[in-house]
Tab-separated table of C-alpha atoms and ligand atoms in Angstrom:
chain	number	residue	atom	x	y	z
A	92	MET	CA	104.087	119.229	105.489
A	93	ALA	CA	103.450	122.309	103.384
A	94	ILE	CA	104.832	121.992	99.917
A	95	ARG	CA	105.572	124.788	97.536
A	96	ALA	CA	107.140	123.884	94.231
A	97	THR	CA	109.547	126.319	92.639
A	98	LYS	CA	110.109	126.761	88.918
A	99	SER	CA	113.268	124.672	88.700
A	100	MET	CA	112.089	121.879	90.977
A	101	SER	CA	109.133	119.615	90.480
A	102	PHE	CA	106.556	118.974	93.144
A	103	PHE	CA	108.085	115.624	94.154
A	104	ASP	CA	111.622	117.089	94.083
A	105	VAL	CA	110.593	119.639	96.649
A	106	LEU	CA	108.822	117.092	98.803
A	107	ALA	CA	111.841	114.755	98.711
A	108	SER	CA	114.342	117.495	99.462
A	109	GLU	CA	112.295	118.550	102.500
A	110	VAL	CA	112.576	114.985	103.801
A	111	VAL	CA	116.319	114.926	103.151
A	112	LYS	CA	116.752	118.193	105.050
A	113	ALA	CA	114.813	116.767	107.974
A	114	SER	CA	116.680	113.453	108.226
A	115	LYS	CA	119.113	113.312	111.140
A	116	GLY	CA	122.482	111.582	111.249
A	117	SER	CA	124.986	111.168	108.427
A	118	ARG	CA	123.973	107.622	107.527
A	119	ALA	CA	120.285	108.508	107.361
A	120	SER	CA	120.940	111.627	105.349
A	121	MET	CA	123.152	109.741	102.889
A	122	ALA	CA	120.462	107.100	102.382
A	123	SER	CA	117.802	109.739	101.977
A	124	ARG	CA	119.908	111.681	99.505
A	125	SER	CA	120.272	108.638	97.274
A	126	ALA	CA	116.544	107.903	97.612
A	127	SER	CA	115.661	111.401	96.577
A	128	ALA	CA	118.007	111.095	93.587
A	129	GLU	CA	116.077	107.946	92.675
A	130	ILE	CA	112.798	109.859	92.853
A	131	ARG	CA	114.200	112.585	90.631
A	132	SER	CA	115.440	110.043	88.122
A	133	LEU	CA	112.056	108.275	87.990
A	134	GLU	CA	110.335	111.600	87.509
A	135	ARG	CA	112.489	112.459	84.524
A	136	HIS	CA	112.421	108.989	83.064
A	137	ASP	CA	110.506	108.415	79.868
A	138	TYR	CA	107.946	105.674	80.558
A	139	ALA	CA	106.446	105.432	77.089
A	140	ARG	CA	109.428	103.841	75.393
A	141	PRO	CA	110.234	101.159	78.000
A	142	LEU	CA	106.556	100.227	78.169
A	143	ARG	CA	106.349	99.800	74.387
A	144	ARG	CA	109.655	97.958	74.261
A	145	LEU	CA	108.903	95.488	77.066
A	146	LEU	CA	105.148	94.901	76.814
A	147	GLY	CA	102.960	95.211	73.752
A	148	ARG	CA	99.361	96.367	73.953
A	149	SER	CA	98.061	92.829	73.370
A	150	GLU	CA	100.312	91.445	76.108
A	151	VAL	CA	99.009	94.012	78.561
A	152	ARG	CA	95.449	93.089	77.554
A	153	GLU	CA	96.248	89.410	78.072
A	154	ILE	CA	97.700	90.082	81.518
A	155	ILE	CA	94.554	92.001	82.463
A	156	ARG	CA	92.334	89.179	81.202
A	157	GLU	CA	94.238	86.614	83.222
A	158	ALA	CA	94.258	88.789	86.336
A	159	ARG	CA	90.495	89.369	86.084
A	160	SER	CA	89.733	85.696	85.640
A	161	SER	CA	91.674	84.586	88.698
A	162	VAL	CA	92.433	87.354	91.190
A	163	TRP	CA	90.857	90.758	90.522
A	164	PRO	CA	87.510	90.455	88.635
A	165	ARG	CA	87.036	94.258	88.701
A	166	LEU	CA	90.592	95.210	87.727
A	167	ASN	CA	90.720	98.587	85.975
A	168	HIS	CA	87.007	99.121	86.757
A	169	GLU	CA	87.435	99.656	90.497
A	170	SER	CA	90.459	100.343	92.664
A	171	VAL	CA	91.721	97.416	94.713
A	172	ARG	CA	90.498	97.095	98.278
A	173	LEU	CA	93.054	97.139	101.066
A	174	VAL	CA	92.560	94.345	103.568
A	175	SER	CA	94.717	93.068	106.416
A	176	PRO	CA	97.682	90.834	105.521
A	177	SER	CA	96.007	87.747	106.966
A	178	GLU	CA	92.855	88.522	104.977
A	179	PHE	CA	94.937	88.738	101.776
A	180	THR	CA	96.342	85.290	102.450
A	181	LYS	CA	92.853	83.918	103.149
A	182	LEU	CA	91.340	85.504	100.034
A	183	TRP	CA	94.121	84.159	97.839
A	184	SER	CA	94.521	80.768	99.480
A	185	GLY	CA	93.216	78.857	96.472
A	186	LEU	CA	95.578	80.358	93.905
A	187	GLY	CA	98.398	77.818	94.083
A	188	VAL	CA	100.765	79.868	96.171
A	189	GLN	CA	101.805	79.908	99.845
A	190	PHE	CA	102.416	82.995	101.942
A	191	GLN	CA	104.935	84.061	104.514
A	192	LEU	CA	104.413	87.264	106.467
A	193	ALA	CA	107.330	88.915	108.222
A	194	LYS	CA	107.582	92.149	110.122
A	195	LEU	CA	110.963	93.569	109.214
A	196	GLY	CA	111.364	97.089	110.535
A	197	GLY	CA	114.473	99.109	111.225
A	198	ALA	CA	117.011	100.570	108.833
A	199	ASP	CA	117.722	97.234	107.139
A	200	GLY	CA	114.212	95.811	106.946
A	201	VAL	CA	112.392	98.885	105.761
A	202	GLY	CA	113.780	98.707	102.214
A	203	LEU	CA	112.187	95.332	101.625
A	204	LEU	CA	108.556	95.209	100.546
A	205	GLY	CA	108.245	91.598	99.529
A	206	PHE	CA	109.454	88.847	97.238
A	207	TYR	CA	108.287	85.886	95.235
A	208	VAL	CA	109.995	82.511	94.914
A	209	ARG	CA	108.755	80.398	92.032
A	210	GLU	CA	110.849	77.255	92.541
A	211	MET	CA	110.551	76.015	96.090
A	212	GLY	CA	111.775	72.493	95.392
A	213	GLY	CA	109.842	69.252	95.564
A	214	SER	CA	106.100	69.594	95.500
A	215	ARG	CA	106.034	72.786	97.494
A	216	LEU	CA	103.992	75.690	96.208
A	217	PRO	CA	105.629	78.952	95.085
A	218	LEU	CA	106.070	81.459	97.902
A	219	ILE	CA	104.979	85.056	98.335
A	220	CYS	CA	106.665	86.841	101.234
A	221	VAL	CA	105.460	90.270	102.335
A	222	ASN	CA	106.999	92.629	104.874
A	223	THR	CA	104.140	93.736	107.118
A	224	ALA	CA	106.144	96.484	108.827
A	225	HIS	CA	104.877	98.891	106.150
A	226	HIS	CA	101.876	101.158	105.708
A	227	PRO	CA	98.759	99.182	104.614
A	228	ALA	CA	98.940	100.819	101.164
A	229	ALA	CA	102.520	99.594	100.682
A	230	ILE	CA	101.598	96.134	102.005
A	231	GLY	CA	98.695	95.975	99.537
A	232	ALA	CA	100.985	97.035	96.690
A	233	ALA	CA	103.519	94.374	97.718
A	234	PHE	CA	100.854	91.639	97.806
A	235	SER	CA	99.609	92.731	94.388
A	236	HIS	CA	103.060	92.996	92.824
A	237	GLU	CA	104.092	89.541	94.075
A	238	MET	CA	100.766	88.026	93.024
A	239	GLY	CA	101.475	89.645	89.657
A	240	HIS	CA	104.695	87.606	89.436
A	241	HIS	CA	102.747	84.470	90.202
A	242	LEU	CA	100.196	85.143	87.424
A	243	ILE	CA	102.716	86.335	84.885
A	244	GLY	CA	104.968	83.355	85.482
A	245	GLN	CA	102.125	81.039	84.580
A	246	LEU	CA	101.127	83.171	81.617
A	247	PHE	CA	104.528	83.625	80.001
A	248	ASP	CA	106.070	80.370	81.168
A	249	SER	CA	108.797	82.234	82.977
A	250	ARG	CA	112.278	80.758	83.231
A	251	LYS	CA	113.134	82.877	86.220
A	252	GLY	CA	113.348	80.554	89.183
A	253	HIS	CA	115.195	82.802	91.567
A	254	ALA	CA	113.642	85.014	94.156
A	255	GLN	CA	112.653	88.434	92.933
A	256	MET	CA	113.072	91.005	95.651
A	257	SER	CA	110.962	94.072	95.655
A	258	THR	CA	112.765	97.062	97.101
A	259	TYR	CA	112.180	100.712	96.642
A	260	THR	CA	115.403	101.318	94.794
A	261	ALA	CA	114.414	98.824	92.109
A	262	TYR	CA	111.761	100.769	90.207
A	263	GLY	CA	114.249	102.144	87.696
A	264	GLU	CA	115.402	98.592	87.012
A	265	HIS	CA	111.814	97.483	86.450
A	266	LEU	CA	111.840	99.617	83.308
A	267	HIS	CA	114.304	97.112	81.827
A	268	ASP	CA	112.617	93.899	82.939
A	269	PRO	CA	109.355	92.752	81.300
A	270	GLU	CA	108.252	90.562	84.225
A	271	GLU	CA	108.839	93.267	86.807
A	272	LEU	CA	107.093	95.833	84.654
A	273	ALA	CA	104.148	93.490	84.051
A	274	ALA	CA	103.736	92.958	87.810
A	275	ASP	CA	103.852	96.737	88.269
A	276	VAL	CA	101.253	97.218	85.519
A	277	LEU	CA	98.817	95.182	87.637
A	278	VAL	CA	99.534	97.286	90.720
A	279	SER	CA	99.163	100.467	88.709
A	280	LEU	CA	95.802	99.406	87.255
A	281	GLY	CA	94.646	98.308	90.709
A	282	VAL	CA	95.530	101.715	92.119
A	283	PHE	CA	94.196	103.836	89.250
A	284	PRO	CA	91.226	102.224	87.487
A	285	GLU	CA	90.524	103.605	84.022
A	286	ALA	CA	87.899	106.230	84.838
A	287	ILE	CA	90.032	107.679	87.638
A	288	ALA	CA	93.205	107.524	85.547
A	289	ARG	CA	91.503	109.469	82.747
A	290	LYS	CA	90.354	112.119	85.180
A	291	ILE	CA	93.777	112.514	86.768
A	292	PHE	CA	96.160	112.135	83.854
A	293	LEU	CA	94.307	113.356	80.774
A	294	ILE	CA	93.800	116.918	81.816
A	295	PRO	CA	92.505	119.175	79.071
A	296	ARG	CA	95.096	121.741	78.137
A	297	LYS	CA	94.616	125.203	76.819
A	298	GLY	CA	97.188	126.462	74.356
A	299	ARG	CA	100.448	124.509	74.504
A	300	GLN	CA	100.345	120.781	73.858
A	301	SER	CA	101.690	118.590	76.648
A	302	LYS	CA	104.667	116.353	75.972
A	303	SER	CA	102.517	113.307	76.775
A	304	ALA	CA	103.956	110.321	78.600
A	305	THR	CA	107.575	111.323	78.156
A	306	ALA	CA	107.239	114.415	80.294
A	307	GLU	CA	107.384	114.833	84.055
A	308	LEU	CA	104.016	114.943	85.755
A	309	PRO	CA	102.788	118.530	85.944
A	310	ASP	CA	102.621	119.823	89.542
A	311	SER	CA	98.822	119.965	89.414
A	312	VAL	CA	98.731	116.253	88.535
A	313	SER	CA	101.253	115.357	91.262
A	314	THR	CA	99.121	117.162	93.830
A	315	THR	CA	96.007	115.316	92.674
A	316	VAL	CA	97.836	111.987	92.782
A	317	LEU	CA	98.957	112.553	96.381
A	318	LYS	CA	95.451	113.613	97.413
A	319	TYR	CA	94.080	110.505	95.744
A	320	PHE	CA	96.497	108.233	97.644
A	321	GLU	CA	95.493	109.900	100.888
A	322	GLY	CA	91.748	109.758	100.240
A	323	ARG	CA	91.583	106.273	98.771
A	324	PHE	CA	94.362	104.416	100.574
A	325	GLY	CA	94.975	106.486	103.707
A	326	LEU	CA	98.571	107.199	102.702
A	327	SER	CA	99.619	110.682	103.701
A	328	PHE	CA	103.089	112.135	103.907
A	329	GLY	CA	102.704	113.927	107.217
A	330	ALA	CA	105.026	113.992	110.234
A	331	HIS	CA	103.925	110.585	111.536
A	332	LEU	CA	105.597	108.751	108.648
A	333	PRO	CA	109.352	108.047	109.136
A	334	SER	CA	111.471	109.781	106.481
A	335	ALA	CA	112.872	106.502	105.127
A	336	ASN	CA	109.317	105.339	104.402
A	337	LYS	CA	108.371	108.713	103.019
A	338	LEU	CA	111.036	108.616	100.340
A	339	GLN	CA	110.397	104.976	99.582
A	340	TYR	CA	106.659	105.543	99.142
A	341	LEU	CA	107.201	108.713	97.129
A	342	ALA	CA	109.325	106.744	94.671
A	343	ALA	CA	106.466	104.235	94.419
A	344	VAL	CA	103.868	106.962	93.919
A	345	VAL	CA	105.899	108.524	91.104
A	346	HIS	CA	106.557	105.158	89.491
A	347	PHE	CA	102.976	103.857	89.544
A	348	ALA	CA	101.541	107.214	88.475
A	349	LYS	CA	103.904	107.532	85.520
A	350	LEU	CA	103.335	103.935	84.508
A	351	ARG	CA	99.576	104.416	84.674
A	352	ARG	CA	99.755	107.541	82.538
A	353	ALA	CA	101.900	105.716	79.972
A	354	LEU	CA	99.355	102.872	79.747
A	355	LEU	CA	96.702	105.482	79.041
A	356	THR	CA	98.585	107.637	76.552
A	357	GLU	CA	100.334	104.772	74.714
A	358	TYR	CA	97.701	102.022	74.730
A	359	ASP	CA	94.493	103.806	75.722
A	360	ILE	CA	94.117	101.327	78.602
B	247	ZN	ZN1	109.104	91.969	91.428
């Protein structure tokens, strides 16, 4: 899809509105319209303040330490490696959690990425469920986010026993929930390790000062982010991807990119 951003619309706005235009049927177009509104709202959302309010710099450092010691030894040094769902479950089999894979496609299933259930009753281990109907990049993000819940629960002695669903419409809500945001921080660091994040998000500017983490991503950065997702994780937004997935993944791309930039500009992480 060829994308040309206009002055009044951001890069992701234009991309999302193209998908909305292309979606057939009134139900599909209604769903896609609300998804594109979600993307717009994430784009305009200030990420610096919620990050500072929900997670301090030392808490983020502690989460990284814990994650490196048990799951991702190279977190923030190298990007995470995408493996098959069954390989994820094998790799993480010793981490005190059980896995359930389900392939939930169709209009109803596609919104669900995964969930984590801490209290399973009796002596049963906590459960990570991942929807494998998605693109490998989205499956990897779901595994990482849910594993994040597992780590963070142990770290902060979480009182949340209920299942935490991960759906694409929830990113805005994650900016009000420290545990959700912490799990997303791990995904974001796994996607954009420090050296890459610095290259993408801290672009030298001539003349005018940028508005830092509160601003929308400049179009040049958005383009680089999409190219990075394609090159590193094989996620491209071409015709082969159904429009429901396109909007869902775009919301994720915006969310994780803005979160990563905030970690860099606010905490120098
Ligand atoms: Zn979650």
